[in-house]
Amino acid sequence: VENKKYEIAIWLGAILGMRVGEIQALVWSNVKLDTNWILIRSNYCRKEGVFKSYPKGKKWMDLKIPPELSNKLIDLKRKSKGVFVAGRNNGTLPLNYYSYSPQLKRYCEQANVPIINTHGLRHSAARLYIEHGASREDLQRLFEHSALQVTEKYIHDRDYRKGRIAKIASNLRVFPENVP
């Protein structure tokens, strides 16, 4: 999606696991590029057609921005003329879900990858974090899920812990060889 219209929206969903309503409501004042944090303080409720001053779970969240995403946001901020990070009309209007969603599917087709919807990007983020060592509990905190059972729906590789445990076990030393 490099240099494509919805590039930053896709990055926010796939890298940070942000919900589409959180992406629609994300404003530059909640992106702290000096410390690399995104503050999730609002949400666009498509069903009601209104912005709400809290995310879906009604708990504010702070998300650490990985370096690659930080660089993209810095570049985008320089070009932006409006308040919305992933907005239309150079950030002066919020992201339009009804244009974004079908375009995401077209991007998938063009890239010859499985077609996913906007919520599917959260599953991609979960997979990415798991591959980098996150636990189920880490994902629960990242996604602000009230119960671990909700988080389980995002973990498609049910044996991921076995692989991690096996790797840890092979390197585990109760009595390191170099200790006298």
PDB file of C-alpha atoms in Angstrom:
ATOM      1  CA  VAL A   1       0.000   0.000   0.000  1.00  0.00           C
ATOM      2  CA  GLU A   2       3.065   2.212  -0.234  1.00  0.00           C
ATOM      3  CA  ASN A   3       2.006   5.713  -1.369  1.00  0.00           C
ATOM      4  CA  LYS A   4      -1.608   4.650  -1.836  1.00  0.00           C
ATOM      5  CA  LYS A   5      -4.625   6.594  -0.654  1.00  0.00           C
ATOM      6  CA  TYR A   6      -5.391   4.530   2.464  1.00  0.00           C
ATOM      7  CA  GLU A   7      -1.811   3.613   3.349  1.00  0.00           C
ATOM      8  CA  ILE A   8      -1.779   5.139   6.845  1.00  0.00           C
ATOM      9  CA  ALA A   9      -5.194   3.714   7.772  1.00  0.00           C
ATOM     10  CA  ILE A  10      -3.964   0.248   6.848  1.00  0.00           C
ATOM     11  CA  TRP A  11      -0.741   0.718   8.808  1.00  0.00           C
ATOM     12  CA  LEU A  12      -2.668   1.836  11.899  1.00  0.00           C
ATOM     13  CA  GLY A  13      -4.951  -1.190  11.674  1.00  0.00           C
ATOM     14  CA  ALA A  14      -2.327  -3.790  10.780  1.00  0.00           C
ATOM     15  CA  ILE A  15       0.511  -2.566  12.993  1.00  0.00           C
ATOM     16  CA  LEU A  16      -1.295  -1.208  16.050  1.00  0.00           C
ATOM     17  CA  GLY A  17      -4.542  -3.148  15.810  1.00  0.00           C
ATOM     18  CA  MET A  18      -6.648   0.009  15.876  1.00  0.00           C
ATOM     19  CA  ARG A  19     -10.345  -0.369  15.117  1.00  0.00           C
ATOM     20  CA  VAL A  20     -11.607   1.497  12.062  1.00  0.00           C
ATOM     21  CA  GLY A  21     -13.683   3.860  14.262  1.00  0.00           C
ATOM     22  CA  GLU A  22     -10.549   4.721  16.252  1.00  0.00           C
ATOM     23  CA  ILE A  23      -8.667   5.385  13.021  1.00  0.00           C
ATOM     24  CA  GLN A  24     -11.496   7.597  11.762  1.00  0.00           C
ATOM     25  CA  ALA A  25     -11.433   9.628  14.980  1.00  0.00           C
ATOM     26  CA  LEU A  26      -7.635   9.849  15.339  1.00  0.00           C
ATOM     27  CA  VAL A  27      -6.455  13.474  15.323  1.00  0.00           C
ATOM     28  CA  TRP A  28      -2.918  14.809  15.238  1.00  0.00           C
ATOM     29  CA  SER A  29      -3.154  16.225  18.755  1.00  0.00           C
ATOM     30  CA  ASN A  30      -3.350  12.606  19.999  1.00  0.00           C
ATOM     31  CA  VAL A  31      -0.238  11.524  18.108  1.00  0.00           C
ATOM     32  CA  LYS A  32       2.844  12.228  20.206  1.00  0.00           C
ATOM     33  CA  LEU A  33       5.660  11.880  17.696  1.00  0.00           C
ATOM     34  CA  ASP A  34       8.252  13.185  20.165  1.00  0.00           C
ATOM     35  CA  THR A  35       7.647  10.207  22.473  1.00  0.00           C
ATOM     36  CA  ASN A  36       6.148   7.788  19.890  1.00  0.00           C
ATOM     37  CA  TRP A  37       2.741   7.254  21.480  1.00  0.00           C
ATOM     38  CA  ILE A  38      -0.762   7.372  20.036  1.00  0.00           C
ATOM     39  CA  LEU A  39      -3.469   8.260  22.516  1.00  0.00           C
ATOM     40  CA  ILE A  40      -6.786   6.592  21.716  1.00  0.00           C
ATOM     41  CA  ARG A  41      -9.309   9.020  23.164  1.00  0.00           C
ATOM     42  CA  SER A  42     -12.223   8.850  20.754  1.00  0.00           C
ATOM     43  CA  ASN A  43     -14.081   6.666  18.315  1.00  0.00           C
ATOM     44  CA  TYR A  44     -16.395   7.156  15.377  1.00  0.00           C
ATOM     45  CA  CYS A  45     -19.567   5.122  15.826  1.00  0.00           C
ATOM     46  CA  ARG A  46     -20.715   4.324  12.289  1.00  0.00           C
ATOM     47  CA  LYS A  47     -24.034   2.898  13.479  1.00  0.00           C
ATOM     48  CA  GLU A  48     -24.998   6.185  15.151  1.00  0.00           C
ATOM     49  CA  GLY A  49     -23.013   8.456  12.839  1.00  0.00           C
ATOM     50  CA  VAL A  50     -21.290  10.299  15.708  1.00  0.00           C
ATOM     51  CA  PHE A  51     -17.872  10.765  17.249  1.00  0.00           C
ATOM     52  CA  LYS A  52     -17.647   9.610  20.846  1.00  0.00           C
ATOM     53  CA  SER A  53     -15.126  10.862  23.391  1.00  0.00           C
ATOM     54  CA  TYR A  54     -14.045   7.329  24.265  1.00  0.00           C
ATOM     55  CA  PRO A  55     -13.097   4.162  22.361  1.00  0.00           C
ATOM     56  CA  LYS A  56     -15.332   1.099  22.027  1.00  0.00           C
ATOM     57  CA  GLY A  57     -14.444  -0.372  25.438  1.00  0.00           C
ATOM     58  CA  LYS A  58     -14.903   3.059  27.060  1.00  0.00           C
ATOM     59  CA  LYS A  59     -11.292   2.980  28.275  1.00  0.00           C
ATOM     60  CA  TRP A  60      -8.646   5.310  26.926  1.00  0.00           C
ATOM     61  CA  MET A  61      -5.611   3.543  25.504  1.00  0.00           C
ATOM     62  CA  ASP A  62      -2.047   4.526  24.760  1.00  0.00           C
ATOM     63  CA  LEU A  63      -0.303   2.675  21.935  1.00  0.00           C
ATOM     64  CA  LYS A  64       3.462   2.716  21.426  1.00  0.00           C
ATOM     65  CA  ILE A  65       4.345   3.590  17.827  1.00  0.00           C
ATOM     66  CA  PRO A  66       6.917   1.249  16.230  1.00  0.00           C
ATOM     67  CA  PRO A  67       9.787   3.036  14.414  1.00  0.00           C
ATOM     68  CA  GLU A  68       8.632   2.240  10.849  1.00  0.00           C
ATOM     69  CA  LEU A  69       5.166   3.620  11.550  1.00  0.00           C
ATOM     70  CA  SER A  70       6.641   6.629  13.319  1.00  0.00           C
ATOM     71  CA  ASN A  71       8.606   7.531  10.183  1.00  0.00           C
ATOM     72  CA  LYS A  72       5.454   7.273   8.062  1.00  0.00           C
ATOM     73  CA  LEU A  73       3.537   9.480  10.495  1.00  0.00           C
ATOM     74  CA  ILE A  74       6.302  12.093  10.569  1.00  0.00           C
ATOM     75  CA  ASP A  75       6.229  12.308   6.752  1.00  0.00           C
ATOM     76  CA  LEU A  76       2.439  12.451   6.689  1.00  0.00           C
ATOM     77  CA  LYS A  77       2.314  15.143   9.394  1.00  0.00           C
ATOM     78  CA  ARG A  78       4.553  17.404   7.289  1.00  0.00           C
ATOM     79  CA  LYS A  79       2.088  17.176   4.383  1.00  0.00           C
ATOM     80  CA  SER A  80      -1.151  17.295   6.367  1.00  0.00           C
ATOM     81  CA  LYS A  81      -3.289  20.402   6.396  1.00  0.00           C
ATOM     82  CA  GLY A  82      -6.056  19.095   8.655  1.00  0.00           C
ATOM     83  CA  VAL A  83      -6.617  17.550  12.058  1.00  0.00           C
ATOM     84  CA  PHE A  84      -7.419  13.954  11.028  1.00  0.00           C
ATOM     85  CA  VAL A  85      -4.457  11.590  10.713  1.00  0.00           C
ATOM     86  CA  ALA A  86      -6.018   9.195   8.190  1.00  0.00           C
ATOM     87  CA  GLY A  87      -8.532  11.689   6.886  1.00  0.00           C
ATOM     88  CA  ARG A  88      -9.714  12.730   3.465  1.00  0.00           C
ATOM     89  CA  ASN A  89      -8.998  16.032   1.769  1.00  0.00           C
ATOM     90  CA  ASN A  90      -5.488  16.216   3.246  1.00  0.00           C
ATOM     91  CA  GLY A  91      -6.780  15.481   6.743  1.00  0.00           C
ATOM     92  CA  THR A  92      -9.531  18.076   6.856  1.00  0.00           C
ATOM     93  CA  LEU A  93     -12.293  15.422   6.805  1.00  0.00           C
ATOM     94  CA  PRO A  94     -12.419  12.068   8.601  1.00  0.00           C
ATOM     95  CA  LEU A  95     -11.769   8.808   6.811  1.00  0.00           C
ATOM     96  CA  ASN A  96     -14.844   7.553   4.961  1.00  0.00           C
ATOM     97  CA  TYR A  97     -15.426   3.906   5.851  1.00  0.00           C
ATOM     98  CA  TYR A  98     -17.594   3.297   2.775  1.00  0.00           C
ATOM     99  CA  SER A  99     -14.723   4.240   0.455  1.00  0.00           C
ATOM    100  CA  TYR A 100     -11.948   2.739   2.560  1.00  0.00           C
ATOM    101  CA  SER A 101     -13.426  -0.731   3.111  1.00  0.00           C
ATOM    102  CA  PRO A 102     -13.929  -1.686  -0.565  1.00  0.00           C
ATOM    103  CA  GLN A 103     -10.559  -0.183  -1.470  1.00  0.00           C
ATOM    104  CA  LEU A 104      -8.836  -2.356   1.158  1.00  0.00           C
ATOM    105  CA  LYS A 105     -10.360  -5.399  -0.546  1.00  0.00           C
ATOM    106  CA  ARG A 106      -9.103  -4.171  -3.939  1.00  0.00           C
ATOM    107  CA  TYR A 107      -5.602  -3.685  -2.491  1.00  0.00           C
ATOM    108  CA  CYS A 108      -5.711  -7.305  -1.288  1.00  0.00           C
ATOM    109  CA  GLU A 109      -6.747  -8.506  -4.736  1.00  0.00           C
ATOM    110  CA  GLN A 110      -3.998  -6.454  -6.411  1.00  0.00           C
ATOM    111  CA  ALA A 111      -1.381  -7.829  -4.009  1.00  0.00           C
ATOM    112  CA  ASN A 112      -2.708 -11.370  -4.536  1.00  0.00           C
ATOM    113  CA  VAL A 113      -3.188 -11.906  -0.789  1.00  0.00           C
ATOM    114  CA  PRO A 114      -6.286 -13.164   1.042  1.00  0.00           C
ATOM    115  CA  ILE A 115      -9.047 -10.559   1.062  1.00  0.00           C
ATOM    116  CA  ILE A 116      -9.742  -9.133   4.495  1.00  0.00           C
ATOM    117  CA  ASN A 117     -12.018  -6.459   5.844  1.00  0.00           C
ATOM    118  CA  THR A 118     -10.976  -3.557   8.063  1.00  0.00           C
ATOM    119  CA  HIS A 119     -11.412  -5.620  11.218  1.00  0.00           C
ATOM    120  CA  GLY A 120      -9.179  -8.281   9.712  1.00  0.00           C
ATOM    121  CA  LEU A 121      -6.291  -5.853  10.103  1.00  0.00           C
ATOM    122  CA  ARG A 122      -6.612  -6.298  13.893  1.00  0.00           C
ATOM    123  CA  HIS A 123      -6.082 -10.016  13.365  1.00  0.00           C
ATOM    124  CA  SER A 124      -2.986  -9.184  11.304  1.00  0.00           C
ATOM    125  CA  ALA A 125      -1.694  -7.023  14.159  1.00  0.00           C
ATOM    126  CA  ALA A 126      -2.294  -9.855  16.633  1.00  0.00           C
ATOM    127  CA  ARG A 127      -0.314 -12.249  14.446  1.00  0.00           C
ATOM    128  CA  LEU A 128       2.528  -9.736  14.105  1.00  0.00           C
ATOM    129  CA  TYR A 129       2.757  -9.221  17.871  1.00  0.00           C
ATOM    130  CA  ILE A 130       2.627 -12.978  18.526  1.00  0.00           C
ATOM    131  CA  GLU A 131       5.440 -13.540  16.030  1.00  0.00           C
ATOM    132  CA  HIS A 132       7.489 -10.985  17.965  1.00  0.00           C
ATOM    133  CA  GLY A 133       6.930 -12.707  21.309  1.00  0.00           C
ATOM    134  CA  ALA A 134       3.686 -11.259  22.677  1.00  0.00           C
ATOM    135  CA  SER A 135       1.622 -13.482  24.952  1.00  0.00           C
ATOM    136  CA  ARG A 136      -2.154 -13.800  25.039  1.00  0.00           C
ATOM    137  CA  GLU A 137      -2.136 -11.495  28.060  1.00  0.00           C
ATOM    138  CA  ASP A 138      -0.044  -8.931  26.137  1.00  0.00           C
ATOM    139  CA  LEU A 139      -2.602  -8.973  23.328  1.00  0.00           C
ATOM    140  CA  GLN A 140      -5.445  -8.625  25.795  1.00  0.00           C
ATOM    141  CA  ARG A 141      -3.818  -5.454  27.147  1.00  0.00           C
ATOM    142  CA  LEU A 142      -3.001  -4.145  23.653  1.00  0.00           C
ATOM    143  CA  PHE A 143      -6.575  -4.585  22.467  1.00  0.00           C
ATOM    144  CA  GLU A 144      -8.117  -3.635  25.835  1.00  0.00           C
ATOM    145  CA  HIS A 145     -10.265  -6.752  25.841  1.00  0.00           C
ATOM    146  CA  SER A 146     -12.284  -7.309  29.002  1.00  0.00           C
ATOM    147  CA  ALA A 147     -11.721 -11.067  28.911  1.00  0.00           C
ATOM    148  CA  LEU A 148      -8.982 -13.338  27.613  1.00  0.00           C
ATOM    149  CA  GLN A 149     -11.648 -15.360  25.773  1.00  0.00           C
ATOM    150  CA  VAL A 150     -12.231 -12.362  23.472  1.00  0.00           C
ATOM    151  CA  THR A 151      -8.505 -12.162  22.734  1.00  0.00           C
ATOM    152  CA  GLU A 152      -8.435 -15.879  21.880  1.00  0.00           C
ATOM    153  CA  LYS A 153     -10.494 -15.113  18.751  1.00  0.00           C
ATOM    154  CA  TYR A 154      -7.506 -13.177  17.399  1.00  0.00           C
ATOM    155  CA  ILE A 155      -5.049 -16.028  17.855  1.00  0.00           C
ATOM    156  CA  HIS A 156      -5.319 -18.305  14.846  1.00  0.00           C
ATOM    157  CA  ASP A 157      -2.227 -20.391  15.513  1.00  0.00           C
ATOM    158  CA  ARG A 158      -3.424 -22.340  18.536  1.00  0.00           C
ATOM    159  CA  ASP A 159      -0.007 -23.980  18.990  1.00  0.00           C
ATOM    160  CA  TYR A 160       2.023 -20.765  18.991  1.00  0.00           C
ATOM    161  CA  ARG A 161       2.911 -21.141  22.684  1.00  0.00           C
ATOM    162  CA  LYS A 162       4.234 -24.652  22.151  1.00  0.00           C
ATOM    163  CA  GLY A 163       6.744 -23.285  19.658  1.00  0.00           C
ATOM    164  CA  ARG A 164       7.729 -20.480  22.003  1.00  0.00           C
ATOM    165  CA  ILE A 165       7.965 -22.809  24.999  1.00  0.00           C
ATOM    166  CA  ALA A 166      10.112 -25.244  23.006  1.00  0.00           C
ATOM    167  CA  LYS A 167      12.495 -22.437  22.039  1.00  0.00           C
ATOM    168  CA  ILE A 168      12.727 -21.198  25.623  1.00  0.00           C
ATOM    169  CA  ALA A 169      13.205 -24.733  26.958  1.00  0.00           C
ATOM    170  CA  SER A 170      16.106 -25.382  24.571  1.00  0.00           C
ATOM    171  CA  ASN A 171      17.915 -22.309  25.909  1.00  0.00           C
ATOM    172  CA  LEU A 172      16.975 -22.704  29.570  1.00  0.00           C
ATOM    173  CA  ARG A 173      19.894 -23.252  31.949  1.00  0.00           C
ATOM    174  CA  VAL A 174      19.184 -23.878  35.622  1.00  0.00           C
ATOM    175  CA  PHE A 175      22.902 -24.231  36.390  1.00  0.00           C
ATOM    176  CA  PRO A 176      24.867 -22.164  33.849  1.00  0.00           C
ATOM    177  CA  GLU A 177      28.121 -23.867  32.919  1.00  0.00           C
ATOM    178  CA  ASN A 178      30.325 -20.874  33.721  1.00  0.00           C
ATOM    179  CA  VAL A 179      29.175 -20.449  37.317  1.00  0.00           C
ATOM    180  CA  PRO A 180      31.810 -21.774  39.825  1.00  0.00           C
TER     181      PRO A 180
END
